[in-house]
Each structure stands twice: as C-alpha cells, then as structure tokens.
Short mmCIF file of C-alpha atoms and ligand atoms in Angstrom, two decimals:
data_model
loop_
_atom_site.label_atom_id
_atom_site.label_comp_id
_atom_site.label_asym_id
_atom_site.label_seq_id
_atom_site.Cartn_x
_atom_site.Cartn_y
_atom_site.Cartn_z
CA UNK A 1 -20.74 -18.15 12.97
CA UNK A 2 -18.80 -19.56 16.53
CA UNK A 3 -16.17 -17.98 19.21
CA UNK A 4 -13.71 -19.75 19.02
CA UNK A 5 -13.88 -19.64 14.14
CA UNK A 6 -11.55 -16.29 14.57
CA UNK A 7 -10.29 -15.54 10.96
CA UNK A 8 -10.29 -12.17 9.69
CA UNK A 9 -10.90 -10.51 6.95
CA UNK A 10 -15.00 -12.10 7.64
CA UNK A 11 -15.37 -14.50 4.44
CA UNK A 12 -18.83 -14.35 2.77
CA UNK A 13 -20.17 -17.14 4.14
CA UNK A 14 -18.67 -20.52 7.14
CA UNK A 15 -20.73 -23.17 7.33
CA UNK A 16 -19.36 -25.20 10.68
CA UNK A 17 -19.55 -28.73 10.16
CA UNK A 18 -19.02 -31.74 12.56
CA UNK A 19 -15.20 -33.45 13.81
CA UNK A 20 -12.31 -32.05 12.47
CA UNK A 21 -8.99 -32.94 10.45
CA UNK A 22 -5.80 -33.61 12.20
CA UNK A 23 -2.70 -32.88 9.51
CA UNK A 24 0.22 -35.92 9.67
CA UNK A 25 3.55 -35.96 8.92
CA UNK A 26 2.84 -38.07 6.07
CA UNK A 27 0.04 -35.75 4.91
CA UNK A 28 0.66 -34.97 0.70
CA UNK A 29 -0.82 -32.90 -1.65
CA UNK A 30 -3.35 -32.93 -4.15
CA UNK A 31 -3.22 -30.80 -7.30
CA UNK A 32 -1.11 -29.00 -10.31
CA UNK A 33 2.63 -28.51 -8.95
CA UNK A 34 3.45 -24.34 -9.07
CA UNK A 35 -0.48 -24.08 -6.23
CA UNK A 36 0.97 -27.23 -4.27
CA UNK A 37 4.01 -25.58 -4.60
CA UNK A 38 1.24 -21.67 -2.72
CA UNK A 39 0.48 -24.82 -0.49
CA UNK A 40 3.65 -25.13 0.06
CA UNK A 41 6.15 -21.67 1.12
CA UNK A 42 2.44 -21.01 3.66
CA UNK A 43 1.70 -24.44 5.59
CA UNK A 44 5.47 -25.98 5.67
CA UNK A 45 7.86 -24.52 8.16
CA UNK A 46 5.32 -23.14 10.81
CA UNK A 47 4.35 -27.27 10.86
CA UNK A 48 7.49 -28.35 9.72
CA UNK A 49 5.70 -30.80 7.45
CA UNK A 50 7.24 -31.10 3.77
CA UNK A 51 3.87 -31.35 2.49
CA UNK A 52 4.59 -32.89 -0.53
CA UNK A 53 3.05 -34.04 -4.01
CA UNK A 54 1.14 -37.43 -4.21
CA UNK A 55 -2.58 -38.54 -5.70
CA UNK A 56 -3.69 -39.04 -3.03
CA UNK A 57 -3.14 -36.68 -0.77
CA UNK A 58 -5.33 -35.48 1.87
CA UNK A 59 -4.79 -31.44 0.86
CA UNK A 60 -6.65 -31.87 -2.24
CA UNK A 61 -6.27 -28.86 -4.83
CA UNK A 62 -9.17 -27.83 -7.42
CA UNK A 63 -9.16 -25.62 -10.30
CA UNK A 64 -13.02 -24.21 -10.79
CA UNK A 65 -13.48 -21.43 -12.97
CA UNK A 66 -16.68 -21.04 -12.03
CA UNK A 67 -15.40 -19.42 -8.91
CA UNK A 68 -15.31 -15.19 -9.12
CA UNK A 69 -12.30 -13.76 -9.45
CA UNK A 70 -9.74 -14.20 -6.21
CA UNK A 71 -12.44 -16.56 -5.28
CA UNK A 72 -12.03 -20.03 -3.19
CA UNK A 73 -14.76 -22.62 -1.31
CA UNK A 74 -12.38 -24.58 1.07
CA UNK A 75 -14.12 -27.15 2.74
CA UNK A 76 -12.39 -29.20 5.78
CA UNK A 77 -14.33 -32.43 6.79
CA UNK A 78 -12.24 -35.63 8.72
CA UNK A 79 -10.89 -37.13 5.92
CA UNK A 80 -9.04 -34.07 4.16
CA UNK A 81 -9.37 -30.62 2.90
CA UNK A 82 -10.69 -29.63 -0.21
CA UNK A 83 -9.08 -26.16 -2.23
CA UNK A 84 -11.17 -25.67 -4.70
CA UNK A 85 -10.10 -21.39 -7.00
CA UNK A 86 -10.30 -19.78 -9.64
CA UNK A 87 -7.28 -18.68 -10.35
CA UNK A 88 -3.72 -18.47 -7.88
CA UNK A 89 -5.29 -15.22 -6.11
CA UNK A 90 -7.43 -17.53 -5.74
CA UNK A 91 -5.67 -20.52 -4.45
CA UNK A 92 -3.52 -17.61 -1.55
CA UNK A 93 -6.36 -16.48 -0.19
CA UNK A 94 -7.72 -20.27 0.55
CA UNK A 95 -4.95 -21.08 2.61
CA UNK A 96 -4.40 -17.20 3.72
CA UNK A 97 -7.38 -19.67 5.35
CA UNK A 98 -6.87 -22.18 6.21
CA UNK A 99 -3.64 -20.70 7.71
CA UNK A 100 -6.73 -19.21 10.50
CA UNK A 101 -8.46 -21.99 11.15
CA UNK A 102 -4.60 -23.85 12.68
CA UNK A 103 -3.58 -22.41 15.85
CA UNK A 104 -0.96 -19.45 15.51
CA UNK A 105 2.31 -21.27 16.07
CA UNK A 106 1.35 -21.63 11.93
CA UNK A 107 2.73 -18.20 11.47
CA UNK A 108 6.59 -18.63 12.85
CA UNK A 109 9.29 -19.00 11.10
CA UNK A 110 9.37 -23.05 12.24
CA UNK A 111 7.50 -25.23 13.90
CA UNK A 112 7.53 -25.28 17.67
CA UNK A 113 5.88 -28.38 18.48
CA UNK A 114 1.52 -28.30 18.05
CA UNK A 115 -1.06 -30.45 16.63
CA UNK A 116 -2.09 -29.39 13.40
CA UNK A 117 -6.20 -29.68 13.76
CA UNK A 118 -8.24 -28.13 11.26
CA UNK A 119 -12.19 -28.48 12.56
CA UNK A 120 -14.75 -28.86 9.59
CA UNK A 121 -16.24 -26.18 7.62
CA UNK A 122 -16.75 -24.13 4.16
CA UNK A 123 -16.21 -21.26 3.73
CA UNK A 124 -16.88 -19.46 -0.12
CA UNK A 125 -15.68 -15.60 -0.17
CA UNK A 126 -14.89 -13.32 -2.21
CA UNK A 127 -13.15 -10.40 -2.41
CA UNK A 128 -15.63 -7.22 -1.65
CA UNK A 129 -13.75 -4.68 -3.65
CA UNK A 130 -10.59 -5.73 -6.89
CA UNK A 131 -8.20 -3.32 -5.28
CA UNK A 132 -7.17 -3.54 -1.61
CA UNK A 133 -4.12 -1.72 -0.69
CA UNK A 134 -1.40 -0.81 1.14
CA UNK A 135 0.80 2.14 0.63
CA UNK A 136 4.37 2.96 1.76
CA UNK A 137 6.15 6.10 1.25
CA UNK A 138 9.64 4.80 1.27
CA UNK A 139 10.72 8.24 0.36
CA UNK A 140 10.55 10.20 3.34
CA UNK A 141 12.27 7.29 4.97
CA UNK A 142 14.62 4.47 3.45
CA UNK A 143 13.37 1.55 4.56
CA UNK A 144 15.67 -1.75 3.63
CA UNK A 145 15.12 -4.44 0.64
CA UNK A 146 14.44 -7.18 3.43
CA UNK A 147 11.30 -4.59 4.65
CA UNK A 148 9.60 -4.98 2.08
CA UNK A 149 9.67 -8.36 1.98
CA UNK A 150 8.11 -8.59 5.75
CA UNK A 151 5.47 -6.33 4.31
CA UNK A 152 4.43 -8.63 2.02
CA UNK A 153 3.92 -11.10 3.78
CA UNK A 154 2.01 -9.12 6.59
CA UNK A 155 0.11 -8.08 3.26
CA UNK A 156 -0.39 -11.14 2.12
CA UNK A 157 -2.46 -12.30 5.90
CA UNK A 158 -4.59 -10.19 6.08
CA UNK A 159 -5.79 -10.41 1.69
CA UNK A 160 -4.23 -6.86 0.34
CA UNK A 161 -3.90 -7.03 -3.65
CA UNK A 162 -2.33 -4.39 -3.87
CA UNK A 163 0.69 -2.55 -2.65
CA UNK A 164 1.72 0.81 -3.41
CA UNK A 165 5.28 1.98 -3.09
CA UNK A 166 5.49 5.32 -3.06
CA UNK A 167 9.23 6.14 -4.50
CA UNK A 168 10.28 9.48 -4.85
CA UNK A 169 9.67 12.70 -2.99
CA UNK A 170 11.23 15.62 -1.62
CA UNK A 171 13.40 14.25 0.38
CA UNK A 172 14.52 11.10 -1.45
CA UNK A 173 14.32 8.76 -5.23
CA UNK A 174 14.01 5.28 -4.47
CA UNK A 175 14.88 3.76 -7.83
CA UNK A 176 17.67 3.05 -9.38
CA UNK A 177 17.66 5.18 -13.21
CA UNK A 178 20.05 3.89 -15.85
CA UNK A 179 19.42 6.35 -17.85
CA UNK A 180 20.01 8.96 -15.17
CA UNK A 181 22.00 7.68 -12.68
CA UNK A 182 22.40 10.98 -10.87
CA UNK A 183 18.25 10.42 -9.70
CA UNK A 184 20.25 7.51 -7.14
CA UNK A 185 23.72 8.62 -7.46
CA UNK A 186 22.79 12.05 -5.37
CA UNK A 187 18.80 12.43 -5.31
CA UNK A 188 18.74 9.35 -2.60
CA UNK A 189 21.19 11.07 -0.39
CA UNK A 190 20.02 13.87 1.17
CA UNK A 191 22.81 15.32 4.97
CA UNK A 192 20.22 15.76 7.52
CA UNK A 193 17.03 15.46 8.86
CA UNK A 194 15.12 18.00 10.29
CA UNK A 195 12.39 19.59 11.81
CA UNK A 196 9.61 21.48 10.07
CA UNK A 197 11.35 24.97 11.31
CA UNK A 198 13.82 24.14 13.40
CA UNK A 199 17.47 25.57 11.95
CA UNK A 200 19.50 22.49 13.43
CA UNK A 201 19.00 19.02 12.05
CA UNK A 202 20.45 15.70 13.31
CA UNK A 203 23.65 16.91 11.99
CA UNK A 204 22.73 12.61 10.39
CA UNK A 205 22.94 11.57 6.17
CA UNK A 206 19.62 9.33 5.65
CA UNK A 207 18.61 7.73 2.97
CA UNK A 208 19.12 4.29 0.18
CA UNK A 209 18.03 3.35 -2.76
CA UNK A 210 16.79 -0.14 -4.86
CA UNK A 211 18.47 -1.83 -7.96
CA UNK A 212 16.33 -2.50 -11.10
CA UNK A 213 17.03 -6.41 -10.05
CA UNK A 214 16.01 -5.92 -6.75
CA UNK A 215 12.99 -4.53 -7.24
CA UNK A 216 12.09 -7.49 -9.80
CA UNK A 217 12.55 -9.86 -7.08
CA UNK A 218 10.91 -8.67 -4.67
CA UNK A 219 7.50 -7.79 -7.84
CA UNK A 220 7.90 -11.51 -8.56
CA UNK A 221 7.85 -12.19 -4.32
CA UNK A 222 4.86 -10.34 -4.16
CA UNK A 223 2.72 -12.09 -7.57
CA UNK A 224 3.75 -15.57 -5.37
CA UNK A 225 1.33 -14.72 -3.03
CA UNK A 226 -0.95 -12.77 -4.82
CA UNK A 227 -0.05 -9.14 -4.44
CA UNK A 228 1.22 -6.75 -7.48
CA UNK A 229 2.90 -3.72 -6.92
CA UNK A 230 2.01 0.05 -8.35
CA UNK A 231 4.83 1.53 -8.57
CA UNK A 232 4.26 5.95 -7.94
CA UNK A 233 6.65 8.36 -9.10
CA UNK A 234 5.46 11.79 -8.11
CA UNK A 235 5.30 14.51 -10.50
CA UNK A 236 5.55 16.86 -11.07
CA UNK A 237 5.13 18.08 -7.44
CA UNK A 238 7.53 16.83 -4.54
CA UNK A 239 10.86 16.72 -6.86
CA UNK A 240 13.07 17.96 -4.63
CA UNK A 241 15.42 15.40 -5.20
CA UNK A 242 15.10 15.20 -8.84
CA UNK A 243 15.69 19.11 -9.32
CA UNK A 244 19.36 18.03 -6.90
CA UNK A 245 20.50 16.34 -9.21
CA UNK A 246 18.70 17.58 -12.52
CA UNK A 247 19.08 21.21 -11.85
CA UNK A 248 17.81 22.08 -15.75
CA UNK A 249 14.81 20.33 -15.02
CA UNK A 250 13.67 23.48 -12.21
CA UNK A 251 11.78 26.19 -12.51
CA UNK A 252 15.63 28.87 -11.57
CA UNK A 253 18.62 25.98 -12.19
CA UNK A 254 20.67 28.30 -11.28
CA UNK A 255 19.75 28.02 -7.53
CA UNK A 256 21.59 24.97 -5.42
CA UNK A 257 18.86 22.27 -5.48
CA UNK A 258 19.34 20.26 -2.90
CA UNK A 259 17.72 17.20 -1.82
CA UNK A 260 15.29 18.35 0.79
CA UNK A 261 15.82 17.61 4.44
CA UNK A 262 12.95 18.49 6.42
CA UNK A 263 9.15 17.70 4.96
CA UNK A 264 5.72 19.96 4.37
CA UNK A 265 4.92 21.30 0.66
CA UNK A 266 7.73 22.74 -1.08
CA UNK A 267 7.31 25.39 -4.36
CA UNK A 268 10.61 23.19 -6.23
CA UNK A 269 8.12 22.10 -9.47
CA UNK A 270 9.43 20.56 -13.00
CA UNK A 271 9.20 22.97 -15.93
CA UNK A 272 7.62 20.80 -18.23
CA UNK A 273 10.22 22.14 -20.85
CA UNK A 274 10.35 19.17 -23.73
CA UNK A 275 13.81 18.38 -21.88
CA UNK A 276 11.73 17.60 -18.83
CA UNK A 277 8.96 15.27 -20.70
CA UNK A 278 11.96 13.61 -22.48
CA UNK A 279 13.65 13.48 -18.51
CA UNK A 280 9.69 11.81 -16.78
CA UNK A 281 8.77 9.84 -20.07
CA UNK A 282 12.79 8.67 -20.27
CA UNK A 283 12.06 7.25 -16.21
CA UNK A 284 9.39 5.76 -16.05
CA UNK A 285 10.29 3.61 -19.10
CA UNK A 286 12.51 2.28 -17.24
CA UNK A 287 9.82 1.73 -13.89
CA UNK A 288 7.73 -0.38 -16.94
CA UNK A 289 10.53 -2.91 -17.39
CA UNK A 290 9.95 -3.00 -14.05
CA UNK A 291 7.38 -2.93 -13.01
CA UNK A 292 4.25 -5.47 -14.65
CA UNK A 293 1.42 -3.91 -13.21
CA UNK A 294 -1.87 -2.57 -15.47
CA UNK A 295 -1.80 0.39 -13.49
CA UNK A 296 0.78 3.19 -12.72
CA UNK A 297 1.12 5.61 -10.34
CA UNK A 298 2.58 8.80 -11.74
CA UNK A 299 1.85 11.21 -8.57
CA UNK A 300 0.46 14.66 -8.86
CA UNK A 301 -0.21 16.22 -5.55
CA UNK A 302 0.39 19.18 -3.71
CA UNK A 303 2.30 21.25 -7.16
CA UNK A 304 1.82 24.35 -6.63
CA UNK A 305 1.87 26.57 -8.92
CA UNK A 306 3.31 29.34 -7.83
CA UNK A 307 7.06 28.53 -9.81
CA UNK A 308 4.64 28.55 -13.25
CA UNK A 309 2.33 32.04 -12.83
CA UNK A 310 6.05 33.43 -12.25
CA UNK A 311 8.18 32.02 -14.85
CA UNK A 312 7.92 33.82 -18.57
CA UNK A 313 9.52 30.04 -19.85
CA UNK A 314 6.71 28.56 -18.25
CA UNK A 315 4.44 31.23 -19.34
CA UNK A 316 5.62 30.83 -23.35
CA UNK A 317 4.86 26.24 -22.47
CA UNK A 318 1.58 26.76 -22.18
CA UNK A 319 0.61 29.06 -24.44
CA UNK A 320 2.22 26.78 -27.18
CA UNK A 321 1.14 24.14 -25.46
CA UNK A 322 -2.50 25.91 -25.64
CA UNK A 323 -3.76 26.34 -22.95
CA UNK A 324 -4.74 29.36 -20.27
CA UNK A 325 -2.78 29.50 -18.62
CA UNK A 326 0.89 27.89 -16.64
CA UNK A 327 -2.23 27.19 -14.24
CA UNK A 328 -3.12 24.01 -16.69
CA UNK A 329 -0.04 23.05 -17.35
CA UNK A 330 0.29 19.81 -14.58
CA UNK A 331 -3.58 18.67 -16.27
CA UNK A 332 -1.48 19.36 -19.99
CA UNK A 333 1.56 16.93 -18.23
CA UNK A 334 -0.94 14.89 -16.67
CA UNK A 335 -3.01 13.78 -19.54
CA UNK A 336 0.41 13.13 -21.66
CA UNK A 337 1.48 10.89 -19.33
CA UNK A 338 -1.86 9.35 -19.30
CA UNK A 339 -1.82 8.91 -22.73
CA UNK A 340 2.22 7.69 -23.08
CA UNK A 341 1.11 4.52 -21.40
CA UNK A 342 -1.72 3.41 -22.59
CA UNK A 343 -0.73 3.80 -25.51
CA UNK A 344 1.56 1.03 -23.36
CA UNK A 345 -1.04 -1.48 -22.58
CA UNK A 346 -1.18 0.65 -18.78
CA UNK A 347 -3.41 2.84 -16.24
CA UNK A 348 -2.67 6.15 -15.12
CA UNK A 349 -2.98 6.27 -11.16
CA UNK A 350 -2.97 9.70 -9.78
CA UNK A 351 -4.09 11.68 -6.97
CA UNK A 352 -7.66 13.17 -7.17
CA UNK A 353 -5.58 16.88 -7.75
CA UNK A 354 -5.26 15.55 -11.08
CA UNK A 355 -8.91 16.80 -11.59
CA UNK A 356 -8.31 19.68 -10.58
CA UNK A 357 -9.12 21.65 -13.79
CA UNK A 358 -11.92 19.31 -14.47
CA UNK A 359 -11.99 15.30 -14.73
CA UNK A 360 -9.10 13.77 -15.97
CA UNK A 361 -10.64 10.61 -18.67
CA UNK A 362 -9.07 7.22 -19.03
CA UNK A 363 -7.63 7.54 -15.67
CA UNK A 364 -7.47 6.39 -11.97
CA UNK A 365 -8.60 9.22 -9.31
CA UNK A 366 -6.28 7.35 -5.82
CA UNK A 367 -9.37 10.13 -3.35
CA UNK A 368 -7.23 11.33 -0.44
CA UNK A 369 -7.75 14.61 0.33
CA UNK A 370 -12.30 13.04 1.11
CA UNK A 371 -14.39 10.59 -0.16
CA UNK A 372 -15.89 13.11 -2.21
CA UNK A 373 -13.58 13.45 -4.24
CA UNK A 374 -13.80 10.28 -5.07
CA UNK A 375 -17.54 10.10 -5.53
CA UNK A 376 -17.18 13.10 -8.10
CA UNK A 377 -14.68 11.23 -10.52
CA UNK A 378 -17.23 8.49 -10.54
CA UNK A 379 -20.45 10.22 -11.14
CA UNK A 380 -17.92 11.48 -14.14
CA UNK A 381 -17.27 8.08 -15.00
CA UNK A 382 -13.40 7.28 -14.10
CA UNK A 383 -12.88 5.01 -12.33
CA UNK A 384 -12.21 5.56 -7.86
CA UNK A 385 -9.42 4.15 -5.81
CA UNK A 386 -10.82 5.56 -1.54
CA UNK A 387 -8.04 6.32 0.91
CA UNK A 388 -9.26 9.76 2.55
CA UNK A 389 -6.91 11.00 5.05
CA UNK A 390 -10.43 11.12 6.96
CA UNK A 391 -10.19 7.67 8.02
CA UNK A 392 -7.15 5.77 6.01
CA UNK A 393 -4.09 7.77 7.20
CA UNK A 394 -2.50 5.59 9.22
CA UNK A 395 0.38 7.39 9.75
CA UNK A 396 -1.73 9.58 12.32
CA UNK A 397 -2.74 9.38 16.03
CA UNK A 398 -3.72 6.08 16.84
CA UNK A 399 -5.34 7.67 20.40
CA UNK A 400 -5.67 10.84 22.89
CA UNK A 401 -3.23 9.55 24.66
CA UNK A 402 0.41 11.95 25.24
CA UNK A 403 2.60 8.92 25.62
CA UNK A 404 1.65 8.13 21.36
CA UNK A 405 4.34 9.08 19.43
CA UNK A 406 5.19 11.61 17.46
CA UNK A 407 2.64 11.59 14.54
CA UNK A 408 2.23 13.95 11.96
CA UNK A 409 -1.43 14.86 13.64
CA UNK A 410 -5.10 13.51 12.66
CA UNK A 411 -6.47 11.66 15.41
CA UNK A 412 -7.83 7.76 13.83
CA UNK A 413 -8.55 5.28 16.25
CA UNK A 414 -9.01 1.32 14.99
CA UNK A 415 -12.74 1.19 15.30
CA UNK A 416 -12.87 4.42 13.09
CA UNK A 417 -11.01 2.53 10.22
CA UNK A 418 -13.09 -0.04 10.69
CA UNK A 419 -16.70 2.04 9.99
CA UNK A 420 -15.21 3.19 6.84
CA UNK A 421 -17.52 2.70 3.99
CA UNK A 422 -15.95 2.62 0.63
CA UNK A 423 -19.14 3.15 -1.23
CA UNK A 424 -20.81 5.92 1.18
CA UNK A 425 -22.03 8.34 -0.71
CA UNK A 426 -21.59 7.08 -3.65
CA UNK A 427 -24.88 6.53 -5.80
CA UNK A 428 -25.63 3.24 -6.64
CA UNK A 429 -25.09 3.52 -10.86
CA UNK A 430 -21.99 4.11 -10.51
CA UNK A 431 -20.21 1.48 -7.34
CA UNK A 432 -18.85 0.13 -9.76
CA UNK A 433 -16.33 2.46 -10.45
CA UNK A 434 -14.81 2.02 -6.94
CA UNK A 435 -12.03 -0.62 -7.75
CA UNK A 436 -11.57 -0.22 -3.75
CA UNK A 437 -9.60 1.09 -1.18
CA UNK A 438 -6.27 2.05 -0.07
CA UNK A 439 -5.04 2.55 3.50
CA UNK A 440 -1.63 5.08 3.21
CA UNK A 441 0.99 5.13 6.09
CA UNK A 442 3.89 8.50 5.12
CA UNK A 443 6.73 8.45 6.52
CA UNK A 444 7.85 11.69 7.42
CA UNK A 445 8.36 10.42 11.13
CA UNK A 446 7.82 6.95 10.86
CA UNK A 447 11.73 6.11 10.52
CA UNK A 448 11.15 2.38 10.66
CA UNK A 449 10.12 -0.69 10.23
CA UNK A 450 9.81 -1.69 13.65
CA UNK A 451 7.62 1.92 14.13
CA UNK A 452 5.68 1.91 10.01
CA UNK A 453 4.13 -1.72 12.61
CA UNK A 454 2.69 0.51 14.89
CA UNK A 455 1.44 2.66 12.98
CA UNK A 456 0.14 -0.08 10.52
CA UNK A 457 -0.99 -2.69 12.59
CA UNK A 458 -3.75 -3.12 14.28
CA UNK A 459 -5.39 -0.37 12.14
CA UNK A 460 -4.69 -2.17 8.51
CA UNK A 461 -6.32 -5.28 10.24
CA UNK A 462 -10.12 -2.96 10.53
CA UNK A 463 -9.49 -1.56 7.35
CA UNK A 464 -8.46 -5.26 5.93
CA UNK A 465 -12.22 -6.20 6.21
CA UNK A 466 -13.81 -2.76 5.16
CA UNK A 467 -12.26 -3.87 1.99
CA UNK A 468 -12.72 -7.78 1.76
CA UNK A 469 -15.45 -8.32 3.63
CA UNK A 470 -19.17 -7.31 3.03
CA UNK A 471 -20.88 -4.70 5.25
CA UNK A 472 -23.40 -7.31 6.75
CA UNK A 473 -23.64 -9.52 9.60
CA UNK A 474 -20.10 -7.30 11.17
CA UNK A 475 -20.18 -4.68 14.30
CA UNK A 476 -17.25 -3.79 15.85
CA UNK A 477 -18.40 -5.54 18.27
CA UNK A 478 -18.81 -8.71 16.48
CA UNK A 479 -15.43 -7.94 14.76
CA UNK A 480 -13.76 -6.88 18.53
CA UNK A 481 -13.10 -10.67 19.69
CA UNK A 482 -12.01 -12.00 15.87
CA UNK A 483 -9.42 -9.22 16.54
CA UNK A 484 -7.86 -10.33 19.54
CA UNK A 485 -7.07 -13.87 17.98
CA UNK A 486 -6.03 -12.25 14.88
CA UNK A 487 -3.53 -10.51 17.29
CA UNK A 488 -2.07 -13.87 18.36
CA UNK A 489 -0.58 -14.17 14.79
CA UNK A 490 0.41 -10.86 14.82
CA UNK A 491 3.12 -12.29 18.28
CA UNK A 492 3.49 -15.61 15.85
CA UNK A 493 5.17 -13.06 13.28
CA UNK A 494 6.46 -10.68 16.70
CA UNK A 495 5.28 -7.86 14.39
CA UNK A 496 5.38 -4.37 17.07
CA UNK A 497 1.82 -3.52 17.28
CA UNK A 498 -0.39 -1.50 19.45
CA UNK A 499 -1.82 -3.61 21.90
CA UNK A 500 -6.14 -2.21 22.37
CA UNK A 501 -5.91 -1.40 25.83
CA UNK A 502 -2.86 0.97 25.17
CA UNK A 503 0.83 1.12 24.02
CA UNK A 504 3.53 -1.00 25.64
CA UNK A 505 6.25 1.18 27.54
CA UNK A 506 9.17 0.54 24.86
CA UNK A 507 6.20 2.36 22.24
CA UNK A 508 5.66 5.58 23.86
CA UNK A 509 7.73 8.39 23.65
CA UNK A 510 8.55 10.59 20.29
CA UNK A 511 10.41 10.45 17.52
CA UNK A 512 14.28 11.30 18.00
CA UNK A 513 15.05 14.78 17.41
CA UNK A 514 11.07 15.58 16.69
CA UNK A 515 9.56 16.07 20.16
CA UNK A 516 6.06 16.19 20.33
CA UNK A 517 5.23 20.27 20.77
CA UNK A 518 2.28 20.74 22.70
CA UNK A 519 -1.89 20.83 22.09
CA UNK A 520 0.08 19.19 18.18
CA UNK A 521 -2.40 16.49 18.56
CA UNK A 522 -4.99 16.99 15.03
CA UNK A 523 -8.32 16.88 16.17
CA UNK A 524 -10.35 15.00 14.26
CA UNK A 525 -10.93 14.90 10.64
CA UNK A 526 -8.02 17.83 11.23
CA UNK A 527 -6.31 16.75 7.47
CA UNK A 528 -2.34 16.93 7.44
CA UNK A 529 -0.75 17.74 3.79
CA UNK A 530 2.18 15.09 3.03
C1 ACM B 601 -1.08 13.19 0.13
O1 ACM B 601 -1.10 12.86 1.30
N1 ACM B 601 -0.48 14.19 -0.56
C2 ACM B 601 -1.42 12.66 -1.44
#
C-alpha cells in the first residue's frame, strides 16, 4: 500500500489502479434515492457540489447482498466510482472511505476550494468486530446536545457503530422522565462540584438533561450515519441522583439525600423493594420507548453491599426471594431486568460485576476491570464487549508529561491503545462470543466536549483500527504515518486532539478547581474505579 493512502482504519484489501477520477460540477449519483442521500450528506457540504440523482451519474451505488454485514466494495476508475454495499451501514462506511481518498478539505462544513480528485483504487472491506463502540459519560458532566451531534460525526468518521450513552450517575440524571419527573427536575442538578476529600467546592451549580424528543432525534441522526445508540441507566449503584429525587427508594430514607457533588464509589444503592422494582421498570419502559437498540445497558458496576447487609428490610427481601443473604440482591435484580428486557425483545448489557455471584446467562458482559473477566464470561458461554481499564479508559493520562491536564489517574499512551487485541487470551472456540470492543470516556475531570476531544484523540483513532481492522499486516510503525495523515482531517473539522509530539500550549494544566496533587500520575496498569 503506497504511503499516499492514509486510510484509517485500515481496509481489508486495497489495490491501487492507474490514473484517477476528478469530480466535475455536474457530478451526479445513480442509485436508490435513500442511498444517494447518504452520499450527499457526507460529500456535498465540503465539496460544495449538489450531487443530484440521475440515471447516468458517474457515482454509481449498487446494493449487493452477497457482501458481509457492514461490508463494502469501492472501485474508482478514470470514468467513475462504483460503490457496492449490502446494507445502509456498509454504504456509510464506503463513503467514509471515499472521503479519506479526497483532500482533507472535504471534512470542512463548507467548501474552501480544492481539486476533488480520487486515485484509482479498488477497496474491499468489512469490519473485524460487530461492536465498535465509544462510551461517553454525560452523568459526571452534562454535555450540551449540540456536542453529542458532533461526537456522532466523529464516531462515524472512524467507522464506530455503537455510541454507548451513560445517562445516569451519582452526580446527575440526564433523561427526562414523564413517569418520575423529579428525576430530571431534582436529579439533574448538583449544587456544586468538589474534589474528593476537599471541604470546599467551586460553589457553582452544574447540570442539565435531555428531553425525550431531543434523544429521539439524536437516535435518528446516529442511525442515518450507521451508528446505534446504546443507552445506559446505571442500577443498583451510582444512584445518588435518583435517591435525591425519590428518597423512598433508599435503604435509609430518613437521611437527607443529595445529588453527589464529588466523585468516588458511594455506599448508596437502591433498596430493591417491590416499589423500587416498579420504579426501575417504569424508567426502563420510557428508555425503550426512546431508544430502539437491541442492547440496553443496565449498569451494575460498583454497587457496595454495605447498606443491604446492614438493613433488616433487605435481609427480609433476600429471604422472601430465596437468596442466601442480602449480598445476592444485585444478582437477583439483574436477572429480573434481563428477563423483563428479553420479554420485550431486548438484551441486557452490564458491567462485569453482573457475574460476581456466578455467570449470568443471556446477558452481554462489558469487561472493564480486566480482559480476564471477559475471557471468563466467554468461556461460560456469554457474549462480551472488551473495554478493559488497562487499554481503553481514555480518561486516563496520555503521557507522563507533568503538564498533562488533571486526570483520574492511570497512564495510557496511544501506542498502548493500538497494541490492544480484544481476542488475546480468548480460546479460539470462544472467540465468536467477543462481540467487539469499546473505549470509555468517564468525565469526572472532563468538564467539556473540548476536553473530551483532547482525551479521545488520537487514542480513539488507534482504537477504531483495533475494532475494525484485522491485526495481520499492520504495526504501530506502519500505522503512525497514516495517523499523521489522518490528523489533517481532524484539523479540518477543528478537533482539539493531542498532537503526537506533545501538548499544545493551551492544552497544559489542570481542570479549574482540580489542581494535580503531588505524585498523582498512576502507574501503567493502575485500575481506577469510576
Ligand atoms: C466503571 O468504570 N465503573 C465501569
């Protein structure tokens, strides 16, 4: 493959031809109307071309159901471009690749004048994994809706097909609820933000939520671009915002409950009474009405047993439900939600703690504490998405430069992300259980999308290739020039990425109130709970 092709992620096969094809003012599209709309959406703004539909267009779109899921074939010759795809997502990825064959100016929202010439080439491509995700935590810091749209555009550029939207946290509940309006009225706002252990916070309220119609529109926008939004409501832990709104769901309802103003793992968990279960099913009913995804994330991480074990009511519940003791309430809870979702044609996804009392059948395990949890779940016959802290927590530090912005800990340079193999340690007979991989952006110390972009890029460029491309024939040394070429595209969009050579002057330093304490940098594999 010649150095001038800076395709990222690397396609399965690239055969360079002779000559090139140049776009003319009257370039037209031949193919199904709804497919032409996909092409126009991705090519018209930057080129300034109308790209009308016509029978004799030089940009020809063909439905080819013999191609694998999300696969495509792109053939550029001197007299036109033929795109073959089996489905709407394959078409999206084909056009994303076509954009990478054009000058980076095609990524601008309006034309600046460039020659739209594409080298002759035949590319045959399909993803290695069906689940290629990024998770964004909008609980710790609310991100304005407009930021989520631009986030989706960046996912699509990198052929990610899952946007895992983490919608509830101790520090904020982010979805409008018609059945339980205090969730968004009360649970969406904390009165200030405070560093763990500090007495004083910033004295500034923080919050926000998305209306159901805003989220429906976001779902459609993502789907048009080949992306499914997998929503998460995190239960039974990480619920302080819920308890601030509905204290009767707490194990200690008499205590004053507030939306958390600092970060960490809190003892507060849902009391899992019949009333709490009614509440959970009621908000999941609303969630399913907004999000059509097959997979629904129900959380399950970091739920201490402290409150249940101290509670007479929890002990009685456990006994009534035939459990050995109250520490098994989470396992009981997850089974109820799994079955309830299955009755509605959906599949539960949970953080790997869902298997702590034994493997939970019929659920997808999101292995975050280590890839080993994923290997174990796959061996037990379950489906898995690999998201280990060791390689894929993009909120961790990108380098040991003391000027790095304050982060939660850990050390995760882009080379290490690139080196991740989701199938490492997975016995070949279980490898089909690994649905794919996802990188996570937790936002305790990431208050804005601008800062999230800094943490995401270029590490997500590396992860996108891990998720899409076969490992054979690619190496970090071979990837680096492609990545450098790809950064020109991020420049065209205006993404606040971290340059490979080190931080920009304006990227240095802490996060407002969060100055870095001495020796805060984590070691290479340090796991930091979130
Ligand atoms: C997690 O990082 N608590 C899933």
